[in-house]
PDB file of C-alpha atoms in Angstrom:
ATOM      1  CA  MET A   1     -11.743  -2.036 -14.539  1.00  0.00           C
ATOM      2  CA  ASP A   2     -10.383   1.331 -13.417  1.00  0.00           C
ATOM      3  CA  SER A   3      -9.184   0.909  -9.853  1.00  0.00           C
ATOM      4  CA  GLY A   4     -10.076   4.503  -8.992  1.00  0.00           C
ATOM      5  CA  HIS A   5      -6.614   5.765  -8.072  1.00  0.00           C
ATOM      6  CA  ARG A   6      -6.357   9.366  -6.885  1.00  0.00           C
ATOM      7  CA  ASP A   7      -3.319  11.578  -7.302  1.00  0.00           C
ATOM      8  CA  ASP A   8      -3.400  12.618  -3.643  1.00  0.00           C
ATOM      9  CA  LEU A   9      -3.053   8.960  -2.682  1.00  0.00           C
ATOM     10  CA  ARG A  10       0.224   8.633  -4.588  1.00  0.00           C
ATOM     11  CA  ALA A  11       3.514   9.499  -2.906  1.00  0.00           C
ATOM     12  CA  ASP A  12       4.931  12.907  -3.827  1.00  0.00           C
ATOM     13  CA  CYS A  13       8.408  12.747  -2.330  1.00  0.00           C
ATOM     14  CA  ALA A  14       9.253  16.265  -3.496  1.00  0.00           C
ATOM     15  CA  SER A  15       6.564  17.621  -1.146  1.00  0.00           C
ATOM     16  CA  CYS A  16       7.586  15.472   1.834  1.00  0.00           C
ATOM     17  CA  PHE A  17      10.203  16.016   4.529  1.00  0.00           C
ATOM     18  CA  GLY A  18      11.728  12.551   4.074  1.00  0.00           C
ATOM     19  CA  LEU A  19       9.420  11.146   6.738  1.00  0.00           C
ATOM     20  CA  CYS A  20       9.715   7.492   5.721  1.00  0.00           C
ATOM     21  CA  CYS A  21      13.506   7.891   5.974  1.00  0.00           C
ATOM     22  CA  VAL A  22      13.300   9.215   9.534  1.00  0.00           C
ATOM     23  CA  ALA A  23      10.104   8.251  11.345  1.00  0.00           C
ATOM     24  CA  LEU A  24      10.199   4.524  10.617  1.00  0.00           C
ATOM     25  CA  PRO A  25      12.679   1.970  11.978  1.00  0.00           C
ATOM     26  CA  PHE A  26      14.360  -0.755   9.977  1.00  0.00           C
ATOM     27  CA  ALA A  27      16.597  -3.663  10.863  1.00  0.00           C
ATOM     28  CA  ARG A  28      19.617  -4.973   9.016  1.00  0.00           C
ATOM     29  CA  SER A  29      18.369  -7.780   6.815  1.00  0.00           C
ATOM     30  CA  ALA A  30      17.922  -8.797   3.199  1.00  0.00           C
ATOM     31  CA  ASP A  31      15.811  -5.647   2.814  1.00  0.00           C
ATOM     32  CA  PHE A  32      18.054  -3.149   4.597  1.00  0.00           C
ATOM     33  CA  ALA A  33      21.826  -2.822   4.743  1.00  0.00           C
ATOM     34  CA  ALA A  34      21.881  -1.338   8.255  1.00  0.00           C
ATOM     35  CA  ASP A  35      19.889  -0.898  11.454  1.00  0.00           C
ATOM     36  CA  LYS A  36      18.040   2.366  12.045  1.00  0.00           C
ATOM     37  CA  PRO A  37      15.819   3.219  15.023  1.00  0.00           C
ATOM     38  CA  ALA A  38      12.573   5.167  14.631  1.00  0.00           C
ATOM     39  CA  GLY A  39      13.091   8.911  14.721  1.00  0.00           C
ATOM     40  CA  GLN A  40      16.686   8.806  13.508  1.00  0.00           C
ATOM     41  CA  PRO A  41      17.413   9.994   9.946  1.00  0.00           C
ATOM     42  CA  CYS A  42      18.760   7.375   7.570  1.00  0.00           C
ATOM     43  CA  ALA A  43      22.435   7.931   6.820  1.00  0.00           C
ATOM     44  CA  ASN A  44      21.522   8.306   3.143  1.00  0.00           C
ATOM     45  CA  LEU A  45      19.049  11.163   3.691  1.00  0.00           C
ATOM     46  CA  ARG A  46      20.344  14.434   2.261  1.00  0.00           C
ATOM     47  CA  GLN A  47      19.714  17.939   3.611  1.00  0.00           C
ATOM     48  CA  ASP A  48      17.070  18.521   0.925  1.00  0.00           C
ATOM     49  CA  PHE A  49      15.168  15.447   2.211  1.00  0.00           C
ATOM     50  CA  ARG A  50      16.030  13.421  -0.892  1.00  0.00           C
ATOM     51  CA  CYS A  51      17.711  10.017  -0.866  1.00  0.00           C
ATOM     52  CA  GLY A  52      21.391  10.119  -1.720  1.00  0.00           C
ATOM     53  CA  ILE A  53      21.358   6.608  -3.219  1.00  0.00           C
ATOM     54  CA  HIS A  54      17.883   6.587  -4.742  1.00  0.00           C
ATOM     55  CA  VAL A  55      19.019   5.362  -8.158  1.00  0.00           C
ATOM     56  CA  ARG A  56      20.982   2.466  -6.671  1.00  0.00           C
ATOM     57  CA  LEU A  57      18.906   1.437  -3.667  1.00  0.00           C
ATOM     58  CA  ARG A  58      18.616  -2.214  -4.701  1.00  0.00           C
ATOM     59  CA  ASP A  59      22.319  -2.524  -5.447  1.00  0.00           C
ATOM     60  CA  SER A  60      23.143  -0.871  -2.108  1.00  0.00           C
ATOM     61  CA  GLY A  61      21.126  -3.350  -0.053  1.00  0.00           C
ATOM     62  CA  TYR A  62      18.049  -1.196   0.502  1.00  0.00           C
ATOM     63  CA  GLN A  63      15.458  -3.198  -1.401  1.00  0.00           C
ATOM     64  CA  GLY A  64      12.958  -2.528   1.380  1.00  0.00           C
ATOM     65  CA  CYS A  65      12.929   1.156   0.463  1.00  0.00           C
ATOM     66  CA  THR A  66      12.051   0.386  -3.152  1.00  0.00           C
ATOM     67  CA  VAL A  67       8.819  -1.389  -2.199  1.00  0.00           C
ATOM     68  CA  PHE A  68       7.572   1.078   0.419  1.00  0.00           C
ATOM     69  CA  ASP A  69       4.517   3.202  -0.372  1.00  0.00           C
ATOM     70  CA  CYS A  70       3.111   5.853   1.942  1.00  0.00           C
ATOM     71  CA  PHE A  71       0.003   6.312  -0.254  1.00  0.00           C
ATOM     72  CA  GLY A  72       0.526  10.081  -0.166  1.00  0.00           C
ATOM     73  CA  ALA A  73       0.662  10.304   3.625  1.00  0.00           C
ATOM     74  CA  GLY A  74       4.098  11.913   3.620  1.00  0.00           C
ATOM     75  CA  GLN A  75       3.109  15.036   1.749  1.00  0.00           C
ATOM     76  CA  LYS A  76      -0.113  15.433   3.738  1.00  0.00           C
ATOM     77  CA  VAL A  77       1.705  15.307   7.081  1.00  0.00           C
ATOM     78  CA  SER A  78       4.393  17.641   5.759  1.00  0.00           C
ATOM     79  CA  GLN A  79       2.265  20.203   3.965  1.00  0.00           C
ATOM     80  CA  ILE A  80      -1.144  20.044   5.661  1.00  0.00           C
ATOM     81  CA  THR A  81      -0.830  18.689   9.192  1.00  0.00           C
ATOM     82  CA  PHE A  82       2.351  20.668   9.851  1.00  0.00           C
ATOM     83  CA  GLY A  83       1.743  23.462   7.359  1.00  0.00           C
ATOM     84  CA  GLY A  84       4.983  23.121   5.409  1.00  0.00           C
ATOM     85  CA  THR A  85       7.308  23.561   8.407  1.00  0.00           C
ATOM     86  CA  ASP A  86       9.857  20.767   8.479  1.00  0.00           C
ATOM     87  CA  TRP A  87      11.392  19.003  11.473  1.00  0.00           C
ATOM     88  CA  ARG A  88      14.799  20.510  10.822  1.00  0.00           C
ATOM     89  CA  GLN A  89      13.467  24.072  10.828  1.00  0.00           C
ATOM     90  CA  ALA A  90      11.394  23.367  13.913  1.00  0.00           C
ATOM     91  CA  PRO A  91      12.984  20.505  15.899  1.00  0.00           C
ATOM     92  CA  GLU A  92      10.258  20.792  18.521  1.00  0.00           C
ATOM     93  CA  THR A  93       7.782  19.347  15.981  1.00  0.00           C
ATOM     94  CA  ALA A  94       9.865  16.263  15.203  1.00  0.00           C
ATOM     95  CA  ARG A  95       8.494  13.892  17.834  1.00  0.00           C
ATOM     96  CA  SER A  96       4.893  14.731  16.973  1.00  0.00           C
ATOM     97  CA  MET A  97       5.484  14.622  13.220  1.00  0.00           C
ATOM     98  CA  PHE A  98       7.152  11.237  13.393  1.00  0.00           C
ATOM     99  CA  ALA A  99       4.304   9.869  15.530  1.00  0.00           C
ATOM    100  CA  VAL A 100       1.647  11.152  13.125  1.00  0.00           C
ATOM    101  CA  PHE A 101       3.217   9.780   9.951  1.00  0.00           C
ATOM    102  CA  PRO A 102       2.633   6.003  10.543  1.00  0.00           C
ATOM    103  CA  VAL A 103      -0.983   6.688  11.518  1.00  0.00           C
ATOM    104  CA  MET A 104      -1.540   8.885   8.470  1.00  0.00           C
ATOM    105  CA  ARG A 105      -0.090   6.187   6.265  1.00  0.00           C
ATOM    106  CA  GLN A 106      -2.708   3.732   7.500  1.00  0.00           C
ATOM    107  CA  LEU A 107      -5.466   6.294   6.956  1.00  0.00           C
ATOM    108  CA  HIS A 108      -4.296   6.888   3.394  1.00  0.00           C
ATOM    109  CA  GLU A 109      -4.073   3.158   2.740  1.00  0.00           C
ATOM    110  CA  LEU A 110      -7.703   2.854   3.813  1.00  0.00           C
ATOM    111  CA  LEU A 111      -8.627   5.805   1.588  1.00  0.00           C
ATOM    112  CA  ARG A 112      -6.917   4.022  -1.303  1.00  0.00           C
ATOM    113  CA  TYR A 113      -8.893   0.810  -0.780  1.00  0.00           C
ATOM    114  CA  VAL A 114     -12.242   2.535  -0.232  1.00  0.00           C
ATOM    115  CA  THR A 115     -11.710   4.665  -3.332  1.00  0.00           C
ATOM    116  CA  GLU A 116     -11.075   1.520  -5.368  1.00  0.00           C
ATOM    117  CA  ALA A 117     -14.162  -0.172  -3.935  1.00  0.00           C
ATOM    118  CA  LEU A 118     -16.255   2.835  -4.975  1.00  0.00           C
ATOM    119  CA  GLY A 119     -15.020   2.290  -8.530  1.00  0.00           C
ATOM    120  CA  LEU A 120     -16.541  -1.211  -8.628  1.00  0.00           C
ATOM    121  CA  PRO A 121     -19.967  -0.990 -10.334  1.00  0.00           C
ATOM    122  CA  SER A 122     -21.021  -4.391  -8.977  1.00  0.00           C
ATOM    123  CA  ALA A 123     -20.391  -3.148  -5.421  1.00  0.00           C
ATOM    124  CA  ARG A 124     -23.108  -0.515  -5.772  1.00  0.00           C
ATOM    125  CA  PRO A 125     -25.177  -1.974  -2.890  1.00  0.00           C
ATOM    126  CA  VAL A 126     -22.471  -0.826  -0.452  1.00  0.00           C
ATOM    127  CA  HIS A 127     -21.471   2.409  -2.212  1.00  0.00           C
ATOM    128  CA  LYS A 128     -23.486   4.576   0.158  1.00  0.00           C
ATOM    129  CA  GLU A 129     -21.729   3.120   3.192  1.00  0.00           C
ATOM    130  CA  LEU A 130     -18.384   3.318   1.420  1.00  0.00           C
ATOM    131  CA  ARG A 131     -18.917   7.012   0.650  1.00  0.00           C
ATOM    132  CA  ARG A 132     -19.671   7.654   4.308  1.00  0.00           C
ATOM    133  CA  ALA A 133     -16.525   5.767   5.303  1.00  0.00           C
ATOM    134  CA  LEU A 134     -14.462   7.716   2.772  1.00  0.00           C
ATOM    135  CA  ALA A 135     -15.720  11.054   4.105  1.00  0.00           C
ATOM    136  CA  ARG A 136     -15.070  10.002   7.686  1.00  0.00           C
ATOM    137  CA  ILE A 137     -11.522   8.789   7.035  1.00  0.00           C
ATOM    138  CA  ASP A 138     -10.715  11.879   4.999  1.00  0.00           C
ATOM    139  CA  ALA A 139     -11.971  14.131   7.815  1.00  0.00           C
ATOM    140  CA  LEU A 140      -9.874  12.216  10.359  1.00  0.00           C
ATOM    141  CA  SER A 141      -6.786  12.618   8.164  1.00  0.00           C
ATOM    142  CA  ARG A 142      -7.264  16.397   8.212  1.00  0.00           C
ATOM    143  CA  GLY A 143      -7.408  16.678  11.983  1.00  0.00           C
ATOM    144  CA  SER A 144      -4.762  18.062  14.294  1.00  0.00           C
ATOM    145  CA  ALA A 145      -1.507  16.242  14.918  1.00  0.00           C
ATOM    146  CA  GLU A 146      -2.734  15.374  18.410  1.00  0.00           C
ATOM    147  CA  SER A 147      -6.064  13.953  17.203  1.00  0.00           C
ATOM    148  CA  ILE A 148      -4.409  11.873  14.473  1.00  0.00           C
ATOM    149  CA  ALA A 149      -1.762  10.417  16.777  1.00  0.00           C
ATOM    150  CA  ALA A 150      -4.483   9.434  19.264  1.00  0.00           C
ATOM    151  CA  LEU A 151      -6.614   7.524  16.729  1.00  0.00           C
ATOM    152  CA  ASP A 152      -7.445   3.860  17.277  1.00  0.00           C
ATOM    153  CA  VAL A 153      -6.561   2.885  13.722  1.00  0.00           C
ATOM    154  CA  ASN A 154      -6.987  -0.845  14.340  1.00  0.00           C
ATOM    155  CA  ALA A 155     -10.624  -0.322  15.314  1.00  0.00           C
ATOM    156  CA  LEU A 156     -11.181   1.849  12.259  1.00  0.00           C
ATOM    157  CA  ARG A 157      -9.555  -0.732   9.990  1.00  0.00           C
ATOM    158  CA  GLY A 158     -11.831  -3.393  11.434  1.00  0.00           C
ATOM    159  CA  GLU A 159     -14.932  -1.355  10.602  1.00  0.00           C
ATOM    160  CA  VAL A 160     -13.811  -0.488   7.087  1.00  0.00           C
ATOM    161  CA  ASN A 161     -12.595  -4.009   6.339  1.00  0.00           C
ATOM    162  CA  GLY A 162     -16.141  -5.293   6.673  1.00  0.00           C
ATOM    163  CA  LEU A 163     -17.258  -2.947   3.897  1.00  0.00           C
ATOM    164  CA  LEU A 164     -14.291  -3.837   1.707  1.00  0.00           C
ATOM    165  CA  LEU A 165     -15.024  -7.540   2.149  1.00  0.00           C
ATOM    166  CA  ARG A 166     -18.644  -7.029   1.078  1.00  0.00           C
ATOM    167  CA  ALA A 167     -17.510  -5.005  -1.929  1.00  0.00           C
ATOM    168  CA  SER A 168     -15.056  -7.749  -2.848  1.00  0.00           C
ATOM    169  CA  GLU A 169     -17.672 -10.489  -2.616  1.00  0.00           C
ATOM    170  CA  LEU A 170     -20.059  -8.520  -4.815  1.00  0.00           C
ATOM    171  CA  ALA A 171     -17.341  -7.798  -7.366  1.00  0.00           C
ATOM    172  CA  ARG A 172     -16.233 -11.440  -7.550  1.00  0.00           C
ATOM    173  CA  ALA A 173     -19.733 -12.920  -7.645  1.00  0.00           C
ATOM    174  CA  HIS A 174     -19.799 -12.890 -11.469  1.00  0.00           C
ATOM    175  CA  VAL A 175     -16.827 -15.247 -11.733  1.00  0.00           C
ATOM    176  CA  PRO A 176     -18.163 -18.652 -12.845  1.00  0.00           C
ATOM    177  CA  GLY A 177     -17.525 -21.820 -10.902  1.00  0.00           C
ATOM    178  CA  ARG A 178     -16.386 -22.296  -7.343  1.00  0.00           C
ATOM    179  CA  ARG A 179     -13.992 -19.557  -6.277  1.00  0.00           C
ATOM    180  CA  LYS A 180     -11.018 -20.672  -4.203  1.00  0.00           C
ATOM    181  CA  ASN A 181     -10.667 -19.328  -0.672  1.00  0.00           C
ATOM    182  CA  HIS A 182      -7.052 -18.867   0.419  1.00  0.00           C
ATOM    183  CA  ARG A 183      -7.711 -16.065   2.855  1.00  0.00           C
ATOM    184  CA  ALA A 184      -4.738 -15.641   5.227  1.00  0.00           C
ATOM    185  CA  ALA A 185      -3.297 -18.929   3.927  1.00  0.00           C
ATOM    186  CA  ASP A 186       0.370 -19.774   4.309  1.00  0.00           C
ATOM    187  CA  LEU A 187       1.395 -20.279   0.682  1.00  0.00           C
ATOM    188  CA  MET A 188       5.030 -19.361   1.121  1.00  0.00           C
ATOM    189  CA  GLY A 189       7.007 -20.939  -1.716  1.00  0.00           C
ATOM    190  CA  ALA A 190       3.887 -22.668  -3.039  1.00  0.00           C
ATOM    191  CA  ARG A 191       3.968 -24.104  -6.551  1.00  0.00           C
ATOM    192  CA  LEU A 192       1.002 -22.413  -8.175  1.00  0.00           C
ATOM    193  CA  ALA A 193       2.291 -21.997 -11.720  1.00  0.00           C
ATOM    194  CA  GLY A 194      -0.633 -21.904 -14.129  1.00  0.00           C
ATOM    195  CA  ALA A 195      -3.153 -22.163 -11.279  1.00  0.00           C
ATOM    196  CA  ASP A 196      -6.750 -21.114 -11.845  1.00  0.00           C
ATOM    197  CA  LEU A 197      -7.174 -18.475  -9.138  1.00  0.00           C
ATOM    198  CA  ARG A 198      -9.701 -16.348 -10.934  1.00  0.00           C
ATOM    199  CA  GLY A 199     -11.967 -14.616  -8.427  1.00  0.00           C
ATOM    200  CA  ALA A 200     -10.132 -16.268  -5.532  1.00  0.00           C
ATOM    201  CA  SER A 201      -9.778 -14.722  -2.102  1.00  0.00           C
ATOM    202  CA  LEU A 202      -6.104 -14.278  -1.315  1.00  0.00           C
ATOM    203  CA  ARG A 203      -6.728 -11.642   1.334  1.00  0.00           C
ATOM    204  CA  GLY A 204      -3.734 -11.515   3.661  1.00  0.00           C
ATOM    205  CA  ALA A 205      -2.227 -14.649   2.124  1.00  0.00           C
ATOM    206  CA  LEU A 206       1.488 -15.302   2.608  1.00  0.00           C
ATOM    207  CA  LEU A 207       2.770 -15.741  -0.943  1.00  0.00           C
ATOM    208  CA  VAL A 208       6.451 -15.009  -0.345  1.00  0.00           C
ATOM    209  CA  ALA A 209       8.544 -16.664  -3.097  1.00  0.00           C
ATOM    210  CA  ALA A 210       5.464 -18.481  -4.425  1.00  0.00           C
ATOM    211  CA  ASP A 211       5.537 -19.610  -8.050  1.00  0.00           C
ATOM    212  CA  LEU A 212       2.553 -17.926  -9.681  1.00  0.00           C
ATOM    213  CA  GLY A 213       4.007 -17.998 -13.174  1.00  0.00           C
ATOM    214  CA  GLY A 214       1.212 -17.974 -15.739  1.00  0.00           C
ATOM    215  CA  ALA A 215      -1.463 -18.104 -13.011  1.00  0.00           C
ATOM    216  CA  ASP A 216      -4.938 -16.740 -13.706  1.00  0.00           C
ATOM    217  CA  LEU A 217      -5.445 -14.081 -11.022  1.00  0.00           C
ATOM    218  CA  ARG A 218      -8.165 -12.181 -12.813  1.00  0.00           C
ATOM    219  CA  ASP A 219     -10.620 -10.600 -10.373  1.00  0.00           C
ATOM    220  CA  ALA A 220      -8.824 -12.175  -7.390  1.00  0.00           C
ATOM    221  CA  ASP A 221      -8.847 -10.273  -4.089  1.00  0.00           C
ATOM    222  CA  LEU A 222      -5.227  -9.608  -3.097  1.00  0.00           C
ATOM    223  CA  ILE A 223      -5.709  -7.090  -0.323  1.00  0.00           C
ATOM    224  CA  GLY A 224      -2.827  -7.391   2.134  1.00  0.00           C
ATOM    225  CA  ALA A 225      -1.284 -10.402   0.351  1.00  0.00           C
ATOM    226  CA  ASP A 226       2.477 -10.677   0.827  1.00  0.00           C
ATOM    227  CA  LEU A 227       3.960 -11.018  -2.663  1.00  0.00           C
ATOM    228  CA  ARG A 228       7.606 -10.510  -1.795  1.00  0.00           C
ATOM    229  CA  ASP A 229       9.750 -12.333  -4.340  1.00  0.00           C
ATOM    230  CA  ALA A 230       6.685 -14.108  -5.765  1.00  0.00           C
ATOM    231  CA  ASP A 231       7.039 -15.078  -9.424  1.00  0.00           C
ATOM    232  CA  LEU A 232       4.291 -13.377 -11.435  1.00  0.00           C
ATOM    233  CA  GLY A 233       5.891 -14.031 -14.811  1.00  0.00           C
ATOM    234  CA  GLY A 234       3.127 -14.366 -17.395  1.00  0.00           C
ATOM    235  CA  ALA A 235       0.412 -14.127 -14.722  1.00  0.00           C
ATOM    236  CA  ASP A 236      -2.841 -12.333 -15.502  1.00  0.00           C
ATOM    237  CA  LEU A 237      -3.898  -9.847 -12.803  1.00  0.00           C
ATOM    238  CA  THR A 238      -6.507  -8.105 -14.952  1.00  0.00           C
ATOM    239  CA  GLY A 239      -9.201  -6.748 -12.664  1.00  0.00           C
ATOM    240  CA  ALA A 240      -7.470  -8.070  -9.524  1.00  0.00           C
ATOM    241  CA  LEU A 241      -8.826  -6.274  -6.473  1.00  0.00           C
ATOM    242  CA  PHE A 242      -6.952  -4.031  -4.036  1.00  0.00           C
ATOM    243  CA  VAL A 243      -3.506  -4.631  -5.526  1.00  0.00           C
ATOM    244  CA  THR A 244      -1.010  -1.914  -4.610  1.00  0.00           C
ATOM    245  CA  GLN A 245       2.055  -0.731  -6.469  1.00  0.00           C
ATOM    246  CA  SER A 246       4.246  -1.830  -3.579  1.00  0.00           C
ATOM    247  CA  GLN A 247       2.952  -5.404  -3.921  1.00  0.00           C
ATOM    248  CA  LEU A 248       3.982  -5.464  -7.565  1.00  0.00           C
ATOM    249  CA  ASP A 249       7.315  -3.821  -6.767  1.00  0.00           C
ATOM    250  CA  ALA A 250       8.047  -6.554  -4.211  1.00  0.00           C
ATOM    251  CA  ALA A 251       7.286  -9.351  -6.678  1.00  0.00           C
ATOM    252  CA  ARG A 252       9.012 -10.611  -9.815  1.00  0.00           C
ATOM    253  CA  GLY A 253       7.331 -10.425 -13.196  1.00  0.00           C
ATOM    254  CA  ASP A 254       8.042 -10.037 -16.875  1.00  0.00           C
ATOM    255  CA  ALA A 255       6.788  -8.404 -20.058  1.00  0.00           C
ATOM    256  CA  ALA A 256       3.987 -10.979 -20.283  1.00  0.00           C
ATOM    257  CA  THR A 257       2.565 -10.181 -16.828  1.00  0.00           C
ATOM    258  CA  ARG A 258      -0.745  -8.340 -17.070  1.00  0.00           C
ATOM    259  CA  VAL A 259      -1.067  -5.792 -14.264  1.00  0.00           C
ATOM    260  CA  PRO A 260      -4.262  -4.161 -12.964  1.00  0.00           C
ATOM    261  CA  ALA A 261      -5.367  -0.845 -14.452  1.00  0.00           C
ATOM    262  CA  GLY A 262      -3.823   2.197 -12.792  1.00  0.00           C
ATOM    263  CA  LEU A 263      -0.620   0.404 -11.775  1.00  0.00           C
ATOM    264  CA  ARG A 264       2.716   0.417 -13.588  1.00  0.00           C
ATOM    265  CA  ARG A 265       4.975  -2.458 -14.534  1.00  0.00           C
ATOM    266  CA  PRO A 266       7.996  -2.281 -12.158  1.00  0.00           C
ATOM    267  CA  ALA A 267      11.244  -1.256 -13.828  1.00  0.00           C
ATOM    268  CA  HIS A 268      13.144  -4.240 -12.395  1.00  0.00           C
ATOM    269  CA  TRP A 269      10.838  -6.718 -14.164  1.00  0.00           C
TER     270      TRP A 269
END
């Protein structure tokens, strides 16, 4: 299955003003080597908006940066919403730009999921509604900085999630047998090696450090699942629904792991 990825929903850091390195906060932890408040540039951000330690982020204690994905929101805020004028050239735009970026990221994440759902032939009964949702979200993402910052994204996510759930159920209906439901389950550290999870719902499941080695995850719904440090060695994710690159980047896998179409095998695997 082609997951329907679009180039404009992939991060293009060269066209962004380093927004994820400035607008977002992070706390010193296993994912970040230092504290940084929202709106303050990371100490590793260079004048050209590139990361000074990009090639050694993991070794420098910034693993969290390696698994972040803005879904193309950074370049849209930089080049469309603010017309290519960066926050250093025009400091008066900084506060607004940094407020818009997290909202735009959520809009682009929704665009990514809806686009994938539209690529599911079995979800045809909801394609018309999905196309309307796609057009609406896209229009919202092209509004003014003020209109974007004022959006009730949680309400929008709630509306769109209903459509995505219906698309998921239609797409997984062909899987034989009783499909497991682990929606929002706490499976942190769970021993699921070799488990039959084909067509399962793992929506929002906590799978941190779970052992999924050799598990059958074909056609499983993994939207919002937390796969940090999960072992996917030898697992089969063929046709898995709503998997993002950042989820794979946060997990551990190997050469035998089968990843969904449109996604790449992380270099650290």
